[in-house]
Amino acid sequence: MLSAVIEKPKNESFDEDLILVERHLSGDVLAFELIYRKYYDKVLAISRGVLIDPDEAADAVQEVFTLVYRHLSRFDRRSKFSTWLFRIAVNRSIQEARKHRFRNRTVALTEAIGKEAPVEAEEMDPRIQMALSKLAPQDRALITLFYWEELSLNEIADSIGCNVNAAKTRLYRARERFRVHYEEAGS
Amino acid sequence: MKQRIPPDVERLMWLVAESHDPSAVADFESRFPELKQELARRRRMVSELKGAKGASASIPVFQPRSTGSQAPRTKQILIGGAFALAALAAASYSVTKWMLTPVPKPPVVTPVRTDSPMNVVPPVVYKQPQKQDNPAPVNQQPVQHPETTPTQSNVEQPKTVKMSNTSLVAALKMIGAESGYSVEVAPGFHDQKVTLDYENETASAIFKDLGMRYQFTAFDQGDGTIIIVPAVDHGGPTGDTNGSDRQLGG
């Protein structure tokens, strides 16, 4: 009974997403706007966790929703829409992180010298930011999904495209690596 | 040296650190008092990590943009466009160069008047254009008219030849061809620009006059060939008319 109560909001959410997807595919212009507004923060959190840089994360979010907008008909409805969306967000963010890795290394010195950070960008705790930045993008994605999105291991497994045991192992290793970097940053 | 934590205790400590249950924390600390500080560090780390999520102040308007898969296509279009432009530029250069190159004018065809009643159709002499910069090639072969045959009558038929600023060799070959002869020039013959103006003169007379003016002698080989030799025999014998060689106009 308790589990049914707990699961209820998820089912409603699933159904609501599916309805919005169907409305969008049938030509309802506002349906995708509702999807976008509902999931913008979550996708932004994933992108920011992986990319760290707020501007790059905001840019990646637009890329993610553009991909979803164009390929929503490919959503097979066997999984939750949110899982499908997060998977796109993770993959796209990791892709962007790899693309920007070299650029970030070369630009970092210039930014450190004189360029100020954007005023509107919300600053992350420097210690957390430093520890995250030392992780691989895949590890950052796992940390983000678990601690920021608070997804279950099943949902994380679906989002990164692996089984639950693999997700669990990878998450524990990522968390341990993060802890080491976090303590290094604090010392 | 930091002591190694057993894996099961490690997992339990993470569970406690990530939970918000004070009783679980208290229970863990009572069971593992030596890990109290470590648990506190991990709880702080988890707390700071979760707090670093942040949130966007405002949601920007969504506008679908070109996807990443279109970037390579754009790149291909740009590369293709560059090649097309290069090809267009090369073609334009070639056409411009071709248009600016002076096209050699075809030789001007001027009729040569003859007084012979046998030639109903007036023969044609090919005359070099007057404004042509390059002199006519020495070995230029004139057009042979099929109806003309190298006969004595052709050589002796009166002709009107008017040429200006043309190659002497070319003129000789034209006159010879008009009479049905193939004119060959001996080595060492000095070609030069000449102006011819003969009216009702036979080919042999023209050859002779030209030979006097430009220091050569024309010999009829008897086989339809006239050889131009760069020498003049002043007052000498005119040649054996019965032999194979015959000096024209002698």
XYZ file of C-alpha atoms in Angstrom:
437
model
C 0.000 0.000 0.000
C 2.768 2.342 0.968
C 4.734 1.527 -2.153
C 1.653 2.157 -4.249
C 1.318 5.588 -2.726
C 4.964 6.308 -3.314
C 4.802 5.097 -6.891
C 1.702 7.034 -7.714
C 3.308 10.378 -8.469
C 5.807 8.669 -10.749
C 3.054 7.026 -12.743
C 1.203 10.300 -13.036
C 4.379 11.980 -14.148
C 4.991 9.253 -16.703
C 1.514 9.532 -18.030
C 1.669 13.273 -18.111
C 4.892 13.197 -20.080
C 3.481 10.653 -22.479
C 0.413 12.778 -23.044
C 2.578 15.791 -23.740
C 4.665 13.771 -26.140
C 1.582 12.608 -27.993
C 0.226 16.139 -28.104
C 3.496 17.409 -29.520
C 3.578 14.701 -32.151
C 0.026 15.495 -33.133
C 0.996 19.118 -33.728
C 0.275 20.829 -30.438
C 2.816 23.641 -30.323
C 2.415 24.304 -26.607
C 3.024 20.697 -25.588
C 6.744 20.826 -26.127
C 6.947 24.147 -24.341
C 5.457 22.449 -21.294
C 7.962 19.602 -21.531
C 10.757 22.122 -21.855
C 9.697 24.135 -18.846
C 9.165 21.039 -16.748
C 12.578 19.526 -17.389
C 14.740 22.551 -18.062
C 16.227 22.682 -14.557
C 16.929 18.976 -14.428
C 18.650 18.937 -17.795
C 20.552 22.062 -16.874
C 21.744 20.411 -13.664
C 23.001 17.384 -15.564
C 24.746 19.540 -18.156
C 26.240 21.787 -15.504
C 27.414 18.808 -13.485
C 29.166 17.360 -16.494
C 30.359 20.556 -18.134
C 30.810 22.646 -14.956
C 30.872 25.863 -16.945
C 27.407 27.521 -16.660
C 27.450 29.037 -20.142
C 28.457 25.811 -21.791
C 25.824 24.015 -19.753
C 23.095 26.429 -20.836
C 24.205 26.013 -24.418
C 24.175 22.240 -24.085
C 20.648 22.342 -22.678
C 19.429 24.052 -25.822
C 21.208 21.426 -27.880
C 19.579 18.660 -25.856
C 16.089 20.043 -26.217
C 16.670 20.660 -29.887
C 17.594 17.014 -30.309
C 14.536 15.964 -28.332
C 12.345 18.322 -30.341
C 13.563 16.906 -33.630
C 13.626 13.233 -32.644
C 10.735 12.916 -30.242
C 9.053 10.530 -32.640
C 11.893 8.070 -31.921
C 10.890 7.827 -28.256
C 9.687 4.214 -28.060
C 7.590 4.682 -24.894
C 8.958 1.512 -23.299
C 10.976 3.589 -20.862
C 10.098 6.723 -18.974
C 10.303 9.895 -20.978
C 12.469 11.472 -18.290
C 14.963 8.601 -18.486
C 15.120 8.956 -22.259
C 15.593 12.689 -21.866
C 18.303 12.302 -19.216
C 20.113 9.807 -21.362
C 20.216 12.322 -24.196
C 21.330 15.002 -21.768
C 24.124 12.850 -20.347
C 25.394 11.741 -23.737
C 25.226 15.197 -25.206
C 26.917 16.784 -22.208
C 29.713 14.218 -22.190
C 30.132 14.811 -25.905
C 30.372 18.553 -25.342
C 32.765 18.063 -22.419
C 35.128 16.054 -24.596
C 34.862 18.675 -27.291
C 35.620 21.524 -24.918
C 38.277 19.789 -22.872
C 41.214 21.135 -24.833
C 39.674 24.553 -25.223
C 39.068 24.834 -21.500
C 42.676 24.017 -20.769
C 43.951 26.719 -23.085
C 41.428 29.339 -22.095
C 41.714 28.776 -18.371
C 44.907 30.778 -18.061
C 43.441 33.739 -19.910
C 40.357 33.709 -17.772
C 42.417 33.466 -14.613
C 44.437 36.516 -15.575
C 41.788 39.076 -16.131
C 38.494 37.947 -17.456
C 35.723 38.021 -14.922
C 33.098 35.354 -14.686
C 29.606 36.238 -15.907
C 27.656 38.032 -13.223
C 24.505 36.071 -13.745
C 26.246 32.702 -13.461
C 25.664 31.083 -10.116
C 29.035 30.123 -8.690
C 29.569 26.586 -7.525
C 31.457 25.878 -4.297
C 35.097 26.108 -5.432
C 36.065 22.958 -3.616
C 33.237 21.000 -5.215
C 33.971 22.561 -8.573
C 37.650 21.663 -8.353
C 36.912 18.088 -7.327
C 34.349 17.707 -10.102
C 36.655 19.191 -12.671
C 39.252 16.538 -11.924
C 36.799 13.761 -12.689
C 36.119 12.292 -16.076
C 32.877 13.502 -17.699
C 31.345 10.046 -17.238
C 32.065 10.158 -13.493
C 30.635 13.652 -13.271
C 27.492 12.432 -14.988
C 27.084 9.643 -12.433
C 27.655 11.980 -9.499
C 25.216 14.473 -10.958
C 22.480 11.928 -11.587
C 22.815 10.441 -8.135
C 23.332 13.487 -5.919
C 21.671 16.266 -7.882
C 18.867 14.482 -9.674
C 18.582 11.889 -6.898
C 17.801 9.166 -9.381
C 17.648 5.562 -8.293
C 20.280 3.103 -9.450
C 17.767 1.696 -11.927
C 17.153 5.107 -13.413
C 20.866 5.855 -13.506
C 21.466 2.562 -15.254
C 18.851 3.464 -17.846
C 20.218 6.949 -18.238
C 23.771 5.883 -18.908
C 22.855 2.740 -20.789
C 24.122 -0.063 -18.588
C 22.755 -2.582 -16.122
C 22.151 -1.812 -12.477
C 25.195 -3.625 -11.127
C 27.489 -1.834 -13.519
C 25.876 1.482 -12.637
C 26.315 0.746 -8.955
C 29.982 -0.165 -9.314
C 30.723 2.814 -11.516
C 28.905 5.152 -9.165
C 30.835 3.940 -6.118
C 34.127 4.334 -7.933
C 33.186 7.789 -9.143
C 32.170 8.794 -5.648
C 35.442 7.536 -4.214
C 37.436 9.434 -6.824
C 35.405 12.521 -6.079
C 36.063 12.151 -2.350
C 39.785 11.923 -2.919
C 39.810 15.044 -5.071
C 37.520 16.824 -2.628
C 39.850 16.166 0.279
C 42.852 17.169 -1.815
C 41.149 20.425 -2.624
C 40.470 21.075 1.053
C 43.967 20.382 2.264
C 48.957 6.656 8.377
C 45.303 6.404 7.569
C 43.746 3.098 8.478
C 41.955 1.128 5.794
C 38.212 0.894 6.294
C 36.601 -2.476 5.599
C 34.364 -2.448 2.530
C 31.171 -3.259 4.379
C 31.823 -0.503 6.923
C 32.649 1.815 4.034
C 29.300 1.113 2.381
C 27.482 1.550 5.652
C 29.232 4.834 6.305
C 28.203 6.153 2.886
C 24.622 5.129 3.495
C 24.616 6.973 6.821
C 26.359 9.992 5.357
C 23.834 10.254 2.531
C 20.858 9.768 4.786
C 19.330 12.569 6.808
C 18.549 10.318 9.716
C 20.183 11.589 12.962
C 19.507 8.361 14.746
C 21.383 6.421 12.088
C 24.307 8.797 12.494
C 24.267 8.435 16.228
C 24.075 4.682 15.938
C 27.016 4.538 13.537
C 29.107 6.821 15.747
C 28.399 4.678 18.757
C 29.414 1.531 16.924
C 32.460 3.016 15.200
C 33.717 5.873 17.348
C 37.074 5.856 15.512
C 35.234 6.744 12.271
C 33.293 9.625 13.729
C 35.420 12.290 12.084
C 35.475 10.447 8.803
C 31.709 10.216 8.873
C 31.473 13.920 9.612
C 33.742 14.721 6.636
C 31.666 12.605 4.330
C 28.412 14.084 5.565
C 29.814 17.546 4.928
C 31.020 16.533 1.495
C 27.643 15.069 0.551
C 25.898 18.106 1.886
C 28.101 20.490 -0.057
C 27.860 18.384 -3.164
C 24.083 18.354 -3.050
C 24.046 22.044 -2.294
C 26.168 22.810 -5.306
C 23.365 21.867 -7.666
C 22.016 25.380 -7.876
C 19.091 26.398 -10.027
C 18.534 28.660 -12.956
C 17.013 32.023 -12.196
C 14.909 32.050 -15.324
C 14.153 29.628 -18.061
C 15.164 31.010 -21.450
C 12.848 30.717 -24.386
C 13.430 27.568 -26.331
C 14.266 27.948 -29.962
C 15.292 24.853 -31.885
C 18.722 25.342 -33.305
C 20.695 23.507 -35.884
C 21.727 20.174 -34.459
C 25.244 18.889 -34.300
C 24.581 16.443 -37.091
C 24.036 19.348 -39.431
C 27.424 20.834 -38.677
C 29.376 18.363 -40.802
C 26.834 18.863 -43.583
C 27.420 22.589 -43.395
C 31.119 21.951 -43.492
C 30.706 19.768 -46.554
C 28.619 22.436 -48.221
C 31.285 25.022 -47.480
C 34.044 22.818 -48.846
C 32.000 22.017 -51.926
C 31.222 25.668 -52.398
C 34.893 26.531 -52.146
C 35.732 23.971 -54.815
C 32.918 25.262 -57.007
C 34.172 28.813 -56.624
C 37.702 27.713 -57.453
C 36.467 25.904 -60.545
C 34.418 28.926 -61.554
C 37.420 31.204 -61.097
C 39.616 28.895 -63.169
C 37.002 28.696 -65.897
C 36.565 32.454 -65.867
C 40.319 32.936 -66.118
C 40.544 30.506 -69.019
C 37.681 32.139 -70.904
C 39.097 35.614 -70.319
C 42.535 34.524 -71.439
C 41.053 32.888 -74.526
C 39.082 36.020 -75.363
C 42.082 38.313 -74.935
C 44.381 36.158 -77.054
C 44.556 37.616 -80.611
C 43.076 35.130 -82.973
C 45.191 34.709 -86.109
C 43.214 36.124 -88.991
C 42.554 33.831 -91.871
C 44.397 34.747 -95.011
C 42.580 37.276 -97.136
C 41.477 35.831 -100.384
C 41.850 38.180 -103.284
C 40.995 37.257 -106.791
C 43.772 37.384 -109.290
C 42.553 38.672 -112.590
C 43.645 36.762 -115.602
C 43.097 37.662 -119.206
C 42.910 34.094 -120.296
C 39.630 33.171 -121.927
C 40.228 29.558 -120.897
C 39.768 30.264 -117.236
C 36.127 30.996 -116.847
C 36.412 30.906 -113.089
C 39.079 33.331 -111.940
C 41.826 31.660 -109.983
C 42.404 32.613 -106.423
C 45.623 33.759 -104.878
C 45.946 33.569 -101.140
C 47.331 36.784 -99.874
C 48.709 37.394 -96.403
C 46.882 40.060 -94.439
C 48.664 43.360 -94.542
C 48.496 44.027 -90.807
C 49.774 40.688 -89.738
C 52.750 41.045 -87.468
C 54.406 37.746 -88.137
C 55.737 37.103 -91.570
C 54.313 34.200 -93.453
C 56.150 30.958 -92.838
C 58.687 30.142 -95.438
C 57.485 26.623 -95.997
C 53.860 27.545 -96.347
C 52.272 25.444 -99.029
C 49.767 27.215 -101.217
C 46.481 25.670 -102.068
C 46.689 23.587 -105.127
C 43.875 23.981 -107.542
C 42.895 20.717 -109.042
C 41.897 22.224 -112.344
C 45.341 23.711 -112.848
C 48.046 21.529 -114.299
C 51.706 22.386 -114.655
C 51.711 23.047 -118.313
C 53.696 25.461 -120.340
C 50.543 27.329 -121.300
C 49.760 28.132 -117.656
C 53.216 29.535 -117.108
C 52.899 31.667 -120.142
C 49.397 32.853 -119.493
C 49.235 36.518 -118.535
C 48.287 37.192 -114.965
C 47.680 40.147 -112.750
C 49.352 39.888 -109.371
C 49.079 42.561 -106.746
C 50.536 41.951 -103.328
C 51.967 44.244 -100.748
C 54.266 43.673 -97.820
C 54.275 39.936 -98.221
C 56.908 37.280 -98.006
C 58.858 36.814 -101.233
C 58.937 33.061 -100.842
C 55.215 32.960 -100.181
C 54.569 35.136 -103.209
C 56.712 32.918 -105.414
C 54.915 29.849 -104.213
C 51.557 31.467 -104.830
C 52.482 32.483 -108.327
C 53.901 29.034 -108.993
C 50.833 27.355 -107.616
C 48.681 29.565 -109.768
C 50.577 28.279 -112.745
C 50.362 24.704 -111.567
C 53.911 24.464 -110.244
C 55.330 23.547 -106.906
C 57.965 26.097 -105.971
C 60.907 24.967 -103.886
C 63.458 27.343 -102.439
C 67.102 26.365 -102.281
C 68.948 26.673 -98.987
C 70.469 30.039 -98.343
C 67.733 31.946 -100.061
C 67.068 35.216 -98.290
C 63.379 35.814 -97.780
C 62.147 39.354 -97.427
C 59.036 41.464 -97.522
C 58.107 42.503 -101.037
C 55.381 44.349 -102.875
C 54.255 42.989 -106.211
C 52.311 44.814 -108.843
C 52.121 42.998 -112.163
C 49.394 43.358 -114.722
C 49.025 40.982 -117.631
C 52.403 39.419 -117.066
C 53.241 35.755 -117.499
C 54.477 33.786 -114.577
C 57.859 33.314 -116.185
C 58.156 37.052 -116.716
C 57.206 37.679 -113.150
C 59.754 35.156 -111.905
C 62.413 36.707 -114.061
C 61.640 40.224 -112.961
C 61.596 39.212 -109.369
C 64.832 37.307 -109.885
C 66.477 40.408 -111.185
C 65.163 42.501 -108.339
C 65.868 40.084 -105.532
C 68.872 38.180 -106.920
C 67.593 34.701 -107.649
C 66.984 32.418 -110.564
C 64.012 30.174 -111.074
C 64.611 26.806 -112.709
C 61.843 24.661 -114.081
C 62.671 21.064 -113.221
C 60.267 19.709 -115.805
C 58.319 17.689 -113.318
C 56.042 20.474 -112.178
C 58.593 21.855 -109.771
C 60.350 25.193 -109.876
C 63.507 25.617 -107.844
C 64.496 29.059 -106.687
C 68.264 29.428 -106.503
C 69.741 32.494 -104.799
C 72.066 33.352 -107.674
C 71.833 35.324 -110.893
C 73.622 34.428 -114.092
C 74.138 37.817 -115.714
C 74.544 37.461 -119.439
C 75.075 33.718 -119.261
C 73.304 31.043 -121.172
C 69.646 30.825 -120.502
C 69.749 27.125 -119.950
C 69.002 24.144 -121.982
C 65.400 24.250 -122.942
C 65.510 20.687 -123.991
C 67.021 19.464 -120.750
C 65.414 18.699 -117.526
C 66.215 22.139 -116.061
C 64.913 25.268 -117.683
C 65.505 28.807 -116.543
C 62.217 30.613 -116.418
C 62.028 33.872 -118.361
C 65.480 33.310 -119.759
